[in-house]
Short mmCIF file of C-alpha atoms in Angstrom, two decimals:
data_model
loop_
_atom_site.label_atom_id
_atom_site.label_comp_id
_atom_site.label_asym_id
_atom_site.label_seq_id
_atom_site.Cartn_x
_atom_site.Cartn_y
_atom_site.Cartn_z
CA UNK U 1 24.02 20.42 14.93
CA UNK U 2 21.30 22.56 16.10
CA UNK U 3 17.71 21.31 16.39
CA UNK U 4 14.91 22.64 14.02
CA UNK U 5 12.06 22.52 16.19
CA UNK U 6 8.63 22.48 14.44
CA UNK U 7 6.78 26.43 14.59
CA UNK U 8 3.49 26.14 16.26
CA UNK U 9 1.67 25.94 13.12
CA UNK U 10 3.96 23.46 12.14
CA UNK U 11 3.19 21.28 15.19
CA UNK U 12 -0.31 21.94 14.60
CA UNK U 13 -0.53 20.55 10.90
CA UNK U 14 1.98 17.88 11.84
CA UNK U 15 -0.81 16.60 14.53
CA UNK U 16 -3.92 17.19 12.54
CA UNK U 17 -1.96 14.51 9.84
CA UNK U 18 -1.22 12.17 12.22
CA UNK U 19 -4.40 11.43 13.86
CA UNK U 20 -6.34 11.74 10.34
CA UNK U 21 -4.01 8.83 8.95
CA UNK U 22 -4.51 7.09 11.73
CA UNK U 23 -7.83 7.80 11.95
CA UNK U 24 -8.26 7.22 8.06
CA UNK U 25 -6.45 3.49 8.12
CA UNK U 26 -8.55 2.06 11.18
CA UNK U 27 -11.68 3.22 9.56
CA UNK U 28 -10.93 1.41 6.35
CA UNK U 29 -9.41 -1.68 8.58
CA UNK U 30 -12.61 -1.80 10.29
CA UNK U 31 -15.09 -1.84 6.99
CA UNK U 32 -12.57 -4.25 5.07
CA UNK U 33 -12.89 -6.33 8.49
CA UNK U 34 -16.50 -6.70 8.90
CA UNK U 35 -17.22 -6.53 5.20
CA UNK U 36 -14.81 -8.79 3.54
CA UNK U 37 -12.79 -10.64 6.19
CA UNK U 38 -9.66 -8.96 5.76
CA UNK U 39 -7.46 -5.92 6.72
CA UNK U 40 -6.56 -3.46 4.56
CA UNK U 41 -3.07 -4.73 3.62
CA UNK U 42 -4.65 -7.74 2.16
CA UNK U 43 -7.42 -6.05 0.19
CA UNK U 44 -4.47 -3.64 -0.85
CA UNK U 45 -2.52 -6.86 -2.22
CA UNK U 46 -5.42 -7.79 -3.87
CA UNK U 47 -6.07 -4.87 -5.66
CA UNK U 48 -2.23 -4.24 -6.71
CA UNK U 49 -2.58 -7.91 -8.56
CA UNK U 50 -6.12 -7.16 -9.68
CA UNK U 51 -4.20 -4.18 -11.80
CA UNK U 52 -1.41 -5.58 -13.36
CA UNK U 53 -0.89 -7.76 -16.63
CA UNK U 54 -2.50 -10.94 -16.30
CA UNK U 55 -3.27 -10.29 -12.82
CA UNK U 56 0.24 -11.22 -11.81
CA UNK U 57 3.23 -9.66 -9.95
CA UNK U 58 7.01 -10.27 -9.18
CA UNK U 59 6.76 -10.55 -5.08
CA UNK U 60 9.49 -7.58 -4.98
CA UNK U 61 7.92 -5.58 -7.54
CA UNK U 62 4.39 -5.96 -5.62
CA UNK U 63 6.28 -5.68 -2.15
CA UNK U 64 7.87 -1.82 -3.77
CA UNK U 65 4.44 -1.21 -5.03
CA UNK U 66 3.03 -1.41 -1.18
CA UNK U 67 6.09 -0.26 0.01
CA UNK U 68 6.17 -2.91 2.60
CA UNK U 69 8.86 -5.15 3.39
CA UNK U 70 8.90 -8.67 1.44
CA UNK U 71 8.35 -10.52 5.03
CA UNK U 72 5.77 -8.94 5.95
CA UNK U 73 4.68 -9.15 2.45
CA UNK U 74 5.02 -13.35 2.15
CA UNK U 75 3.57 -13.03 5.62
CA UNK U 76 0.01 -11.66 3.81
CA UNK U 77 1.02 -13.97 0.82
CA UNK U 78 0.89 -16.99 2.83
CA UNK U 79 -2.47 -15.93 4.57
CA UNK U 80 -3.99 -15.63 1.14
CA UNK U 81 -2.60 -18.13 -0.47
CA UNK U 82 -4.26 -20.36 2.18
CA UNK U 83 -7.92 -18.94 1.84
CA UNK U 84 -7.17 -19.29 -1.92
CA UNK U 85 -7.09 -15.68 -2.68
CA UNK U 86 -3.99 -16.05 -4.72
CA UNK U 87 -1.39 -18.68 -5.74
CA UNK U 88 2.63 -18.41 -5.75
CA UNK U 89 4.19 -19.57 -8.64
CA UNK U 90 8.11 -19.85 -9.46
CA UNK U 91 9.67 -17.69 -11.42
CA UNK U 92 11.28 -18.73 -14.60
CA UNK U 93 14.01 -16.84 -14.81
CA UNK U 94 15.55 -16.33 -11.41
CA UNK U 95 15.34 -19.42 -9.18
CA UNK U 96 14.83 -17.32 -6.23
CA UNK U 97 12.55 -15.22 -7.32
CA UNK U 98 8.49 -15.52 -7.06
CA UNK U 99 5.38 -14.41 -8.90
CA UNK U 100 2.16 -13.41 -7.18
CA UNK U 101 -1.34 -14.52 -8.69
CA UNK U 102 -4.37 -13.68 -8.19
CA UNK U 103 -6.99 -16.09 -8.24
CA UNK U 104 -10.37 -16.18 -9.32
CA UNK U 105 -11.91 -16.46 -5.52
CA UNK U 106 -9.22 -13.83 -5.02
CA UNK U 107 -10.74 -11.83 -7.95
CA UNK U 108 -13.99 -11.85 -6.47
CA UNK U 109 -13.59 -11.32 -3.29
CA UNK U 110 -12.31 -7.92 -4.25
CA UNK U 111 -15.09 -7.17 -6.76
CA UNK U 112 -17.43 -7.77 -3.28
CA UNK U 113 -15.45 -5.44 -1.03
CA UNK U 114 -14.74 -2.67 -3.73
CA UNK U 115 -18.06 -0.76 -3.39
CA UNK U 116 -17.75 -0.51 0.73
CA UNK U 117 -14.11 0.32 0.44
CA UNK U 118 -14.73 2.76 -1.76
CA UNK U 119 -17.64 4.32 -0.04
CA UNK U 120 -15.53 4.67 3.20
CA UNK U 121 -12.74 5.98 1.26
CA UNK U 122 -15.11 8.56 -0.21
CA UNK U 123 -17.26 9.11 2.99
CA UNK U 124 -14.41 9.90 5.46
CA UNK U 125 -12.02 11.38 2.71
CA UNK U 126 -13.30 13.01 -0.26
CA UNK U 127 -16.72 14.06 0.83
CA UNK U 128 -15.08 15.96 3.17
CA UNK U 129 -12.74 18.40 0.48
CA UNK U 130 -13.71 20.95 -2.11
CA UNK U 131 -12.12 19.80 -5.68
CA UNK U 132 -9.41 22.45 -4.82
CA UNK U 133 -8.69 20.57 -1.46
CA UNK U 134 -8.55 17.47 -3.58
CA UNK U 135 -5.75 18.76 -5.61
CA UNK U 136 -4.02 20.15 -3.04
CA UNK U 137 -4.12 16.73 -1.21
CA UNK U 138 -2.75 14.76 -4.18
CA UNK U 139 -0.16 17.54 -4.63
CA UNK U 140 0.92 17.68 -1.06
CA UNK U 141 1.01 13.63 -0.87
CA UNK U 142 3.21 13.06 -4.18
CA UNK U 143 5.76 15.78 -3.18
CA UNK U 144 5.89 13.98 0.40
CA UNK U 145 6.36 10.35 -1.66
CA UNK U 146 8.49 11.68 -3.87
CA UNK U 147 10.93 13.37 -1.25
CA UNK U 148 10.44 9.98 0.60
CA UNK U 149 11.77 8.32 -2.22
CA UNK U 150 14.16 10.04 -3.74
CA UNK U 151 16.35 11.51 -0.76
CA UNK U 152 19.89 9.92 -1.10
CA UNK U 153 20.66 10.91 2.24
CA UNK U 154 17.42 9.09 4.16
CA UNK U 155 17.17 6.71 3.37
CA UNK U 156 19.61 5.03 0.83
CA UNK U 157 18.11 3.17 -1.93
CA UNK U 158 19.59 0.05 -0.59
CA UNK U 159 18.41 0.95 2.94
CA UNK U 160 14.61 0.77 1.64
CA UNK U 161 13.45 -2.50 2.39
CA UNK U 162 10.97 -2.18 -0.87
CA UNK U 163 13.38 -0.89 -3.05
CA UNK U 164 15.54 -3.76 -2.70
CA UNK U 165 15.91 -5.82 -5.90
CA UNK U 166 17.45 -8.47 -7.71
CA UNK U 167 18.68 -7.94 -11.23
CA UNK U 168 16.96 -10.70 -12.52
CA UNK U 169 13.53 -10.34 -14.54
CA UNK U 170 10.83 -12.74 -14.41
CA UNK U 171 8.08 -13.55 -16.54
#
């Protein structure tokens, strides 16, 4: 098998990506730190519960939704389950299974940190593109998520720690 090496401009755009994600994800880290305590992962759980039906989530359904792994999932779990950002409950179907809830602390801890999240968001990412840029950003990113996602070869569905489910349903 021969190696497809990346063209020059392909090695360019490939580096300009990486350091603005990085780039991008410590700058939000850093305002969700100083502002509301917490890294972005957490405010990101928060905000996945804050958004679904009565504010509650099947732990692999909100683990797929992050696209995280469920241990480093219960890992964040257990931290806000302790500052009383959310609660665990049982599910009632499935033994094993688990719901996410958010809590009313939880709640409004993310109505606090919404405004500066969003104005960093907006500041170092959208305030910085023309609406055609915008598009072409949202394009670019689904067809990369969706190719991520959908590839049988790489990963297999069953290979995808996220994507990894039981076939019972909980309510």
């Amino acid at each position: 098998m021969t190696t497809r090496w990346l063209s020059p401009d392909e090695q360019r755009a490939w580096r300009a990506y990486i350091a603005a994600s990085l780039l991008l994800e410590d700058a939000i880290d850093r305002q969700l730190q100083q502002d509301a305590g917490m890294p972005h992962l957490y405010y990101s759980i928060l905000s996945v519960l804050s958004e679904s039906p009565e504010r509650r989530l099947r732990m692999t359904d909100l683990a797929e939704r992050l696209k995280i792994t469920r241990s480093r999932l219960t890992y964040a779990v257990t931290r806000l389950e302790k500052d009383g950002m959310l609660r665990r409950e049982a599910c009632r179907h499935d033994k094993r299974g688990s719901i996410a809830a958010l809590t009313d602390e939880g709640f409004a801890v993310l109505e606090r940190a919404a405004p500066g999240h969003v104005e960093t968001v907006r500041g170092f990412l959208f305030d910085r593109l023309s609406e055609e840029q915008v598009g072409q950003l949202e394009e670019i990113s689904s067809a990369i998520a969706q190719g991520l996602q959908e590839d049988g070869a790489r990963p297999a569905a069953d290979d995808v720690p996220w994507r990894r489910r039981s076939s019972s349903a909980c309510s």
